[in-house]
Coordinates of C-alpha atoms and ligand atoms in Angstrom, one line a residue:
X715 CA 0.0 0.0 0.0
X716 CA 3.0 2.1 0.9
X717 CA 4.4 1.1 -2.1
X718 CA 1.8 1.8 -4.2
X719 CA 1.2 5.1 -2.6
X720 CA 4.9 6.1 -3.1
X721 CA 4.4 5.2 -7.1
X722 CA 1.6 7.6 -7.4
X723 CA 3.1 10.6 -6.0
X724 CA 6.1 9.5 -8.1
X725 CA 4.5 9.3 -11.1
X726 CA 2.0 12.6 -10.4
X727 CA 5.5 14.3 -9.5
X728 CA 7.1 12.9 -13.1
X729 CA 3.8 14.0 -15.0
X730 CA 4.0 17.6 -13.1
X731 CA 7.5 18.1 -14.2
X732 CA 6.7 17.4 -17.4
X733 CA 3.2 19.2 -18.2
X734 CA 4.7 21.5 -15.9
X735 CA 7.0 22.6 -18.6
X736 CA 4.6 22.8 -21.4
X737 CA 1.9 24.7 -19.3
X738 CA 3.3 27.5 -18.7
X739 CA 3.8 28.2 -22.1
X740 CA 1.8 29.7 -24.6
X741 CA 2.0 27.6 -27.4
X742 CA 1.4 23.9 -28.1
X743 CA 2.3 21.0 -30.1
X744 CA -0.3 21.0 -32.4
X745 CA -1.5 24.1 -33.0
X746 CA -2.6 23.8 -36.7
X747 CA -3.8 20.5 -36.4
X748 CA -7.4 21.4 -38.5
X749 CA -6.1 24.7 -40.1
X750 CA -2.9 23.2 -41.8
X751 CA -2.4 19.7 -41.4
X752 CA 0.8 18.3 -42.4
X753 CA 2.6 21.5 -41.7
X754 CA 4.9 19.7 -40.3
X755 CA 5.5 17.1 -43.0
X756 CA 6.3 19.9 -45.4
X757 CA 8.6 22.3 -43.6
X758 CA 11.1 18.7 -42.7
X759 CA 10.4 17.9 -46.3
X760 CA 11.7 21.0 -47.7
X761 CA 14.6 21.3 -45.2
X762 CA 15.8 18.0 -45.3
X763 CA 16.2 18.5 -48.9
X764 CA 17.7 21.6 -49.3
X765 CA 20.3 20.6 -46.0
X766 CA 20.9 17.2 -47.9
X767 CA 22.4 19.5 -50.5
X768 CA 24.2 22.0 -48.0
X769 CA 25.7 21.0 -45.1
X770 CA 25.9 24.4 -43.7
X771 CA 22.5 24.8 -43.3
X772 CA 21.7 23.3 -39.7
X773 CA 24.1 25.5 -38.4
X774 CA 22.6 28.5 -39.9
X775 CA 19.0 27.8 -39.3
X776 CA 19.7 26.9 -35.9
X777 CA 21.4 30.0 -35.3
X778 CA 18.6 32.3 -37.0
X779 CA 16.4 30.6 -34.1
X780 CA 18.6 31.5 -31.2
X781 CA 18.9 35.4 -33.0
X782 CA 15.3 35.6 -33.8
X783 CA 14.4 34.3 -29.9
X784 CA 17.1 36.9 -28.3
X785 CA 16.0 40.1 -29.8
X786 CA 12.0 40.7 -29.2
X787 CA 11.4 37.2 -28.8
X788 CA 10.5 34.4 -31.1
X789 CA 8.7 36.5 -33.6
X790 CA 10.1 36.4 -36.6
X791 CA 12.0 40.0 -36.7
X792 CA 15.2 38.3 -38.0
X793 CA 13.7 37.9 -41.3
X794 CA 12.4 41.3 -41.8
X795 CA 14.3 43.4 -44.3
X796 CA 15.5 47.0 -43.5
X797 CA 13.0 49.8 -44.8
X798 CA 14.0 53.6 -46.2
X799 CA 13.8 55.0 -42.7
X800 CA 14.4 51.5 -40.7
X801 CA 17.8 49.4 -40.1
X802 CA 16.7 45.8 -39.2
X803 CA 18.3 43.5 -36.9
X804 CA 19.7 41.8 -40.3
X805 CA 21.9 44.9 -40.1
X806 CA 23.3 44.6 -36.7
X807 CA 27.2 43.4 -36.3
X808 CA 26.6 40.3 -35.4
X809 CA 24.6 39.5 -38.7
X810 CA 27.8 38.6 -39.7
X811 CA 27.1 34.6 -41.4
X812 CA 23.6 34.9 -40.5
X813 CA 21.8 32.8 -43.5
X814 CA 19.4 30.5 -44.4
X815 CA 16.7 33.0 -44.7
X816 CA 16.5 31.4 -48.6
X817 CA 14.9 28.1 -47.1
X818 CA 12.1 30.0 -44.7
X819 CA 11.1 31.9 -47.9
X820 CA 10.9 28.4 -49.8
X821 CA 8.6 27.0 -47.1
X822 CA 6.5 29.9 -46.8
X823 CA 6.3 29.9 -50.0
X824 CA 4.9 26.4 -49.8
X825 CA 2.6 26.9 -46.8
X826 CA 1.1 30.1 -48.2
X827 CA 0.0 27.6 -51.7
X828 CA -1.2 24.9 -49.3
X829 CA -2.7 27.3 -46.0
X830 CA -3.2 31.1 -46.8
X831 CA -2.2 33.0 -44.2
X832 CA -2.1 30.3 -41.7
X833 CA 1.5 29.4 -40.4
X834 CA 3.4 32.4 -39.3
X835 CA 7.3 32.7 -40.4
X836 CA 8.5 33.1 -36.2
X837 CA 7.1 29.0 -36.3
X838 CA 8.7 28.4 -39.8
X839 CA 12.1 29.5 -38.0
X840 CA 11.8 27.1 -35.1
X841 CA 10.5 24.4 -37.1
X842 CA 13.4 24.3 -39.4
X843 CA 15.5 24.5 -36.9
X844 CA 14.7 21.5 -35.9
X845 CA 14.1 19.7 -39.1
X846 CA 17.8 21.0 -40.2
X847 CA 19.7 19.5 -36.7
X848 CA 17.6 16.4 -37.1
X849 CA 18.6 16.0 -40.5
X850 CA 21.2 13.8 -39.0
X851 CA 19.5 11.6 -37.1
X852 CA 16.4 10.6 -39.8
X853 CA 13.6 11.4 -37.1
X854 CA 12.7 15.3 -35.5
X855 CA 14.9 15.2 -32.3
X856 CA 12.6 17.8 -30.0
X857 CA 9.0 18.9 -30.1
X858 CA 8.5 22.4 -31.6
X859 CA 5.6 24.0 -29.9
X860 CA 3.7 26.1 -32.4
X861 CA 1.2 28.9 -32.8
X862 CA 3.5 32.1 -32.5
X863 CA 2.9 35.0 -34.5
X864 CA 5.1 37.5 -36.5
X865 CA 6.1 41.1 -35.2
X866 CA 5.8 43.8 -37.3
X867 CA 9.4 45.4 -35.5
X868 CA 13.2 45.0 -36.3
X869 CA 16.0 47.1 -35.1
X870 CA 19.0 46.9 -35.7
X871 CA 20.0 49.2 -32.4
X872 CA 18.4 46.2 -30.2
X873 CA 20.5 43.3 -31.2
X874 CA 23.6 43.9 -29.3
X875 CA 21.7 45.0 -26.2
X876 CA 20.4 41.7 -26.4
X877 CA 22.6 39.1 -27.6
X878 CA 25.4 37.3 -25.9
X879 CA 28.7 38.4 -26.9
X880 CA 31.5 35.9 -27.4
X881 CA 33.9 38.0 -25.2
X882 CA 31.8 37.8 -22.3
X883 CA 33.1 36.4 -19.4
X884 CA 30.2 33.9 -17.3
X885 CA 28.2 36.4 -15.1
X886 CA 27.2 38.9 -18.5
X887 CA 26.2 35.5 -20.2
X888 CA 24.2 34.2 -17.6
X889 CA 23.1 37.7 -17.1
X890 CA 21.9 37.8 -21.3
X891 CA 20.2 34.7 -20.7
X892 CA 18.1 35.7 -17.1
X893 CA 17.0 39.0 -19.1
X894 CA 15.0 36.3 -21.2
X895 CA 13.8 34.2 -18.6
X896 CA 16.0 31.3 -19.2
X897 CA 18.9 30.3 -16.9
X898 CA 22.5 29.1 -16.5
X899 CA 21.5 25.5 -17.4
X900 CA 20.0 26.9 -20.6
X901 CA 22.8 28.5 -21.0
X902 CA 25.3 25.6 -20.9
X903 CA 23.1 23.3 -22.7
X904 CA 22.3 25.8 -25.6
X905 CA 25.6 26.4 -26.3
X906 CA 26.2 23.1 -27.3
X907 CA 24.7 24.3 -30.3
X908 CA 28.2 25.7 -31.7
X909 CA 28.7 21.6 -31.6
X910 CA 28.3 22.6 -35.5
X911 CA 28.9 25.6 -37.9
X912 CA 32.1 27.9 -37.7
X913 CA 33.3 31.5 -35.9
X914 CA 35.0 34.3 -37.9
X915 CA 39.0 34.8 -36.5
X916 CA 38.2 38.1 -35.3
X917 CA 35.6 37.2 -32.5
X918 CA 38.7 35.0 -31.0
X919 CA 41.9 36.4 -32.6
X920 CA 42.6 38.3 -29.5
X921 CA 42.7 35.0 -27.9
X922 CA 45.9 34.0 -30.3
X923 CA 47.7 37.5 -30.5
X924 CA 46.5 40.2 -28.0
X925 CA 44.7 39.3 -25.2
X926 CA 45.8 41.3 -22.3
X927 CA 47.0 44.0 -24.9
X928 CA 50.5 42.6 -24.4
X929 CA 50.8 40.7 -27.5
X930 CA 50.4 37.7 -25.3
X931 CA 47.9 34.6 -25.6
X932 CA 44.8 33.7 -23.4
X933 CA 46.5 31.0 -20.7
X934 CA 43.2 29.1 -20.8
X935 CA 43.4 28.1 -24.6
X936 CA 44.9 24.8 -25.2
X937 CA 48.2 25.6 -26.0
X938 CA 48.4 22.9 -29.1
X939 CA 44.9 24.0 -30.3
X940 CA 46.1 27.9 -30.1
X941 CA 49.0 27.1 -32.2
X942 CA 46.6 25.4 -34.9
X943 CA 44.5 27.9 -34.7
X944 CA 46.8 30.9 -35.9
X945 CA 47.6 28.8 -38.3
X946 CA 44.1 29.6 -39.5
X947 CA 43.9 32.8 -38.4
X948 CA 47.5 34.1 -39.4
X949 CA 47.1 37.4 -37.5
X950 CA 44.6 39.7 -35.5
X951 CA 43.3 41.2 -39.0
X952 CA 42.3 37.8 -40.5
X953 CA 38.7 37.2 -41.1
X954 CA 38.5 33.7 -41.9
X955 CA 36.3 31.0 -40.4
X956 CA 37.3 28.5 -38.3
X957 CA 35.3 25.3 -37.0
X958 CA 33.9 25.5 -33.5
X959 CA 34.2 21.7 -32.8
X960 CA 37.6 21.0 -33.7
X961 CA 36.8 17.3 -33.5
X962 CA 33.7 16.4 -35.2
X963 CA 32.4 20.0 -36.7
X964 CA 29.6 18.9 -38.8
X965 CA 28.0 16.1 -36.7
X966 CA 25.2 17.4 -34.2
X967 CA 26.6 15.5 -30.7
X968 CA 28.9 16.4 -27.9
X969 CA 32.2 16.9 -29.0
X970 CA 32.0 20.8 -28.4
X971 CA 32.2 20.0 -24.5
X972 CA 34.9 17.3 -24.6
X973 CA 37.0 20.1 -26.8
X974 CA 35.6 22.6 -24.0
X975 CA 36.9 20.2 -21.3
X976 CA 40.4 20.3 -22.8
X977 CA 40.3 24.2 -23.0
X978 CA 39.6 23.9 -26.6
X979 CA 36.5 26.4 -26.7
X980 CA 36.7 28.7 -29.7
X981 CA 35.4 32.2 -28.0
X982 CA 35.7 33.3 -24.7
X983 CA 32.1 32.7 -24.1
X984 CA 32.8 29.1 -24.6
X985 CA 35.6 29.0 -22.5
X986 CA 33.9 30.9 -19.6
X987 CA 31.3 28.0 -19.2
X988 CA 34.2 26.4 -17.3
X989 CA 34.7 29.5 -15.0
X990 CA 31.5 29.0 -12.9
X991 CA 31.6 25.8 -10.5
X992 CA 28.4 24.1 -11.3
X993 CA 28.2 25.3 -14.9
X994 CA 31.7 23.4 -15.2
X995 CA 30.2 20.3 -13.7
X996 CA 27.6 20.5 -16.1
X997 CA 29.4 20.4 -18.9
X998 CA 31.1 17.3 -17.8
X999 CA 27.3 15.6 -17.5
X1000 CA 26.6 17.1 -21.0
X1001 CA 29.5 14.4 -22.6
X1002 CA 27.2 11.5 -22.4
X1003 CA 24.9 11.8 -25.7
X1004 CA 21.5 11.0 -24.0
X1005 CA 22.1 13.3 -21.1
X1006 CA 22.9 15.8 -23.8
X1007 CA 20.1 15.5 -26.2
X1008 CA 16.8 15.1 -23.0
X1009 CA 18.6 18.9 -21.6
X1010 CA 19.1 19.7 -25.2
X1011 CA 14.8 19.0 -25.9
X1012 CA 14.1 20.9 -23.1
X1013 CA 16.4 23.8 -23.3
X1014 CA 15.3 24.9 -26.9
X1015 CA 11.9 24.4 -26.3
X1016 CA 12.2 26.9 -23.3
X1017 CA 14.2 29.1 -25.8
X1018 CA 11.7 28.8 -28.4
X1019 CA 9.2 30.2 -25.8
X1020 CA 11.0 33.7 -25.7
X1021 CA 8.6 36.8 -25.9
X1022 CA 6.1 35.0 -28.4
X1023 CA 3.4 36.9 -29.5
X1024 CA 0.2 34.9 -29.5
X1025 CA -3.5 35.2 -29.8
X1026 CA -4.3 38.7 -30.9
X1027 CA -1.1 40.3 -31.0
X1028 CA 0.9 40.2 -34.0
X1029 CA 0.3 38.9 -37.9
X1030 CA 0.6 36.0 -40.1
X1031 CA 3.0 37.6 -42.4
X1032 CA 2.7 36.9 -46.4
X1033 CA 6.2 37.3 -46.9
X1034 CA 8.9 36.7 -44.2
X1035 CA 11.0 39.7 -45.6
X1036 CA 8.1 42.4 -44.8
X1037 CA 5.3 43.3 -42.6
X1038 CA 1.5 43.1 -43.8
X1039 CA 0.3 46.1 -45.5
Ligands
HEM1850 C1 25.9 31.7 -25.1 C2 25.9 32.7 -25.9 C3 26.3 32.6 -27.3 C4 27.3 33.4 -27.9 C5 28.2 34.4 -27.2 C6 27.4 33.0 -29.3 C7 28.3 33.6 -30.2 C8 28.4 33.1 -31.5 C9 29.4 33.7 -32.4 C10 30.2 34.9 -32.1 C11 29.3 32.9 -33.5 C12 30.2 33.0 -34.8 C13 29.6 34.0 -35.8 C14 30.5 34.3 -36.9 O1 31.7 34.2 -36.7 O2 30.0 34.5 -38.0 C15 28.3 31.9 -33.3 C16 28.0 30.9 -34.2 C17 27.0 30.0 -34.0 N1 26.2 30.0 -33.0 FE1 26.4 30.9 -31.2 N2 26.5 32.0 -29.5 C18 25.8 31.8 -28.4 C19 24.8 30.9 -28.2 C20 24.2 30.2 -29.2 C21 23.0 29.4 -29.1 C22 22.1 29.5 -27.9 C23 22.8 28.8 -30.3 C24 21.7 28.0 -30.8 C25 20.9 27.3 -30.0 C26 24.0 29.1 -31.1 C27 24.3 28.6 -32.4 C28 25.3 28.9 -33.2 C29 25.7 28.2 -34.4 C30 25.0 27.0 -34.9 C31 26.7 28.9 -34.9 C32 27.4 28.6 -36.3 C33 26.8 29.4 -37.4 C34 27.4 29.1 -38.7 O3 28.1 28.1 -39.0 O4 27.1 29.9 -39.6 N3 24.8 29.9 -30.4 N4 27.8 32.0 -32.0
NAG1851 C1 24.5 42.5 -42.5 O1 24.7 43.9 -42.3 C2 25.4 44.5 -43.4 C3 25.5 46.0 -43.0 O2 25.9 46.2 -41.7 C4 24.6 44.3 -44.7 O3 25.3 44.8 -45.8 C5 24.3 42.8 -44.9 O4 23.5 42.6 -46.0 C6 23.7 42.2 -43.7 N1 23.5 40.8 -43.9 C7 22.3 40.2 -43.9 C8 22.3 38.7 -44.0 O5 21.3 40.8 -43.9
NAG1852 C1 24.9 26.8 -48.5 O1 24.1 27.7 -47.7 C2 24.8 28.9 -47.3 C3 23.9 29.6 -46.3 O2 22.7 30.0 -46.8 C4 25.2 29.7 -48.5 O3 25.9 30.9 -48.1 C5 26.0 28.9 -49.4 O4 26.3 29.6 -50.6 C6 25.3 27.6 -49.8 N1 26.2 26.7 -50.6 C7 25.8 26.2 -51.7 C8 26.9 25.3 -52.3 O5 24.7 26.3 -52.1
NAG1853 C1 32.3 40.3 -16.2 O1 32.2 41.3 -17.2 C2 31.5 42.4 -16.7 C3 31.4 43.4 -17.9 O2 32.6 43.5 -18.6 C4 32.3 43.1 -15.5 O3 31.6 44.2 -15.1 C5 32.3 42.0 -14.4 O4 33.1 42.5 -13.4 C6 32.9 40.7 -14.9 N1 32.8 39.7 -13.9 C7 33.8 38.9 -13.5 C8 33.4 38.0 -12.4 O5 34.9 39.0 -13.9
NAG1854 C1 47.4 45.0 -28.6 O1 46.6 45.7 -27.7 C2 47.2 47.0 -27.2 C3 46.3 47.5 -26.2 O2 44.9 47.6 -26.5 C4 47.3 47.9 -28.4 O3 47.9 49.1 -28.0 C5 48.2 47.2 -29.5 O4 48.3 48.0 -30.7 C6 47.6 45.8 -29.9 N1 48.5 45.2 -30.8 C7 48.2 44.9 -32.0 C8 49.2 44.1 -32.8 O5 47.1 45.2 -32.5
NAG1855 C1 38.1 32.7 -15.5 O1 38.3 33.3 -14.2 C2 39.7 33.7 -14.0 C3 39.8 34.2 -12.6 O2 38.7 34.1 -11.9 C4 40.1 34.7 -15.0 O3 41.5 35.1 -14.9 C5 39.9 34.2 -16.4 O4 40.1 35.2 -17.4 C6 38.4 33.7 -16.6 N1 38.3 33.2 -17.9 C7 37.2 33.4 -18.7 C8 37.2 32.7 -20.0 O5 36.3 34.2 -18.3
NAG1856 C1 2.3 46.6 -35.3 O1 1.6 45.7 -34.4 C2 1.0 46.3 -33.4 C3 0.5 45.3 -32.4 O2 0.0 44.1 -33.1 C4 -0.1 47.2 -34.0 O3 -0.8 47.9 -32.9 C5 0.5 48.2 -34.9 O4 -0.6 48.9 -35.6 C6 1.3 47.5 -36.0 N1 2.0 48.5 -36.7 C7 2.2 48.5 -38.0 C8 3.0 49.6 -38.7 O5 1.7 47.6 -38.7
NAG1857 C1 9.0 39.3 -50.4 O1 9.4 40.7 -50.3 C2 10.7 41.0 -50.8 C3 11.1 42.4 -50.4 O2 10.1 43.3 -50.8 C4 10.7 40.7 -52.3 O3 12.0 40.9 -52.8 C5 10.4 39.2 -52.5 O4 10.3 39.0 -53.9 C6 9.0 38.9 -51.9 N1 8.8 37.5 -51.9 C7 7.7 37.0 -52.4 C8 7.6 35.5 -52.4 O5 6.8 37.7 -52.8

């Protein structure tokens, strides 16, 4: 009986933790089930194809999520284009190697045929997202919880007020990530994200060349990994990329934190995950695969819940590029 009693409360406790994390959100799983069925079917159709054909792509789309989320929430104000009187966020600095925005037009283009007006381009951008990473794997690794709507706002002057910067040290990250209601776990497990895709030199050439202004090196970068890396970035002017992963730099999985682990992170945002006592545990948890992708489901779909606008507020944009006349 005691037994029995304990299972209960363990199993209401399990279900609590789990609803509990879709309940507070706004969106759900299957928001157009009746107003665009098989939404689904045709964003990972498109994506899988055009990311069968580019291998860059995950990295890009994924990262178009996490920019889109950070600056005004989930709501699509990455895509917008810059008007006569209007920067956009496309503008910013840190635009540098955004892309991708070529496949969310294909699928919109696609929904708009199939459901008018129906599927806004904010749930486009987390969807493919998704479909891109889980290229990899053959089957959609996280549940993308839909029904966001597109802002009709982009500006360029809010991105670096919101995003993360890669010479942070762990306090301003954590800090970056608080502001949007997410924590230092989210922050740990998202950026196991730069397990793919590449970083210009000059977000980490200071790293190599100047870091105290001394013409010295950063003394927590792997000294055999430093040398390779200047190598690649021949000096504090060079504007190549570089892979993030050093080991495996196309493959979605967690070889960014072993590299982390052997002071191997590319930026100094990377590096400072190690600088915070439990954040450095963490990472060490993060190495095993499973742990990795059940944080990893959880994390984005906490990130995909960033200022949404639903309901009333906001549109269904036509195109991605521009606002609703
Ligand atoms: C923790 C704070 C973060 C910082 C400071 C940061 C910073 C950066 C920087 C500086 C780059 C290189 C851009 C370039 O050189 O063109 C980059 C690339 C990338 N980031 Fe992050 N990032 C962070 C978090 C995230 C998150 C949360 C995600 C996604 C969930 C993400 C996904 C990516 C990907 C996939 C790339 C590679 C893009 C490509 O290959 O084109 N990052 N990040
Ligand atoms: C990034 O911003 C620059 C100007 O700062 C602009 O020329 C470029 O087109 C932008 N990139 C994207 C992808 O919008
Ligand atoms: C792959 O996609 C990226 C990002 O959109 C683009 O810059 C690049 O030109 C594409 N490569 C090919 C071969 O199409
Ligand atoms: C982190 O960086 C911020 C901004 O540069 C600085 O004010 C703060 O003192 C730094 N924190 C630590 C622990 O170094
Ligand atoms: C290194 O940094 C110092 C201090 O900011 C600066 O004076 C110096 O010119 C830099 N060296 C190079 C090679 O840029
Ligand atoms: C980590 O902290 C130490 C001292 O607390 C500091 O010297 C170092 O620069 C920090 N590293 C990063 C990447 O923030
Ligand atoms: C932008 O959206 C807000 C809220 O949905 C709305 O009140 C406003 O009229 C819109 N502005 C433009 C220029 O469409
Ligand atoms: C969307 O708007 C942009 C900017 O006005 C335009 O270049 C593009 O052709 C439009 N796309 C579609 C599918 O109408």
């Amino acid at each position: 009986m005691m037994i029995c009693n304990l299972l209960i409360i363990m199993v209401a406790f399990l279900a609590a933790s789990v609803l509990g994390d879709y309940q507070s959100y706004l969106l759900s799983p299957n928001y157009y089930s009746g107003t665009c069925d098989g939404v689904e079917d045709i964003v990972r159709e498109i994506t899988w194809n055009r990311v069968a054909a580019n291998y860059t792509l995950p990295a890009k789309l994924i990262r178009l999520h996490f920019h889109d989320c950070f600056v005004r929430g989930c709501d699509g104000s990455i895509l917008l284009d810059s008007t006569a009187n209007n920067p956009a966020e496309k503008e910013a600095i840190p635009n540098l190697s955004l892309g991708g925005f070529d496949v969310i037009d294909e699928i919109k283009k696609a929904l708009e045929l199939k459901c008018p007006r129906t599927v806004s381009c904010a749930d486009i951008v987390a969807l493919a997202a998704r479909d891109a990473v889980s290229y990899q794997f053959g089957t959609p690794m996280w549940t993308v919880l839909t029904g966001r709507k597109d802002g009709n706002i982009s500006r360029k002057s809010e991105v670096l007020l919101n995003l993360p910067s890669p010479f942070s040290n762990f306090s301003t990250l954590n800090q970056n990530f608080v502001n949007k209601g997410l924590n230092a776990r989210d922050l740990v497990v998202l950026s196991g994200a730069h397990t793919i895709g590449v970083g210009h030199c000059n977000l980490f050439s200071n790293r190599l060349y100047n870091f105290t202004g001394k013409g010295d090196q950063d003394p927590s970068l792997n000294r055999d990994y430093a040398a390779e890396l200047k190598t690649k970035c021949p000096s504090l002017a060079a504007t190549s990329a570089v892979y993030m992963d050093p080991i495996t730099p196309e493959e979605f999985d967690t070889n960014y934190y072993v590299a982390l682990k052997r002071n191997e992170g590319l930026f100094q945002s990377d590096a400072a995950l190690l600088n915070d006592t439990s954040a450095s545990s963490f990472v060490e948890l993060l190495i095993n695969p499973s742990v990795f992708l059940s944080e990893f489901r959880r994390s984005i779909v906490r990130m995909g819940n960033v200022g949404v606008l639903t309901g009333q507020s906001g549109e269904i944009r036509l195109n991605c590029s521009v606002v609703n006349s």
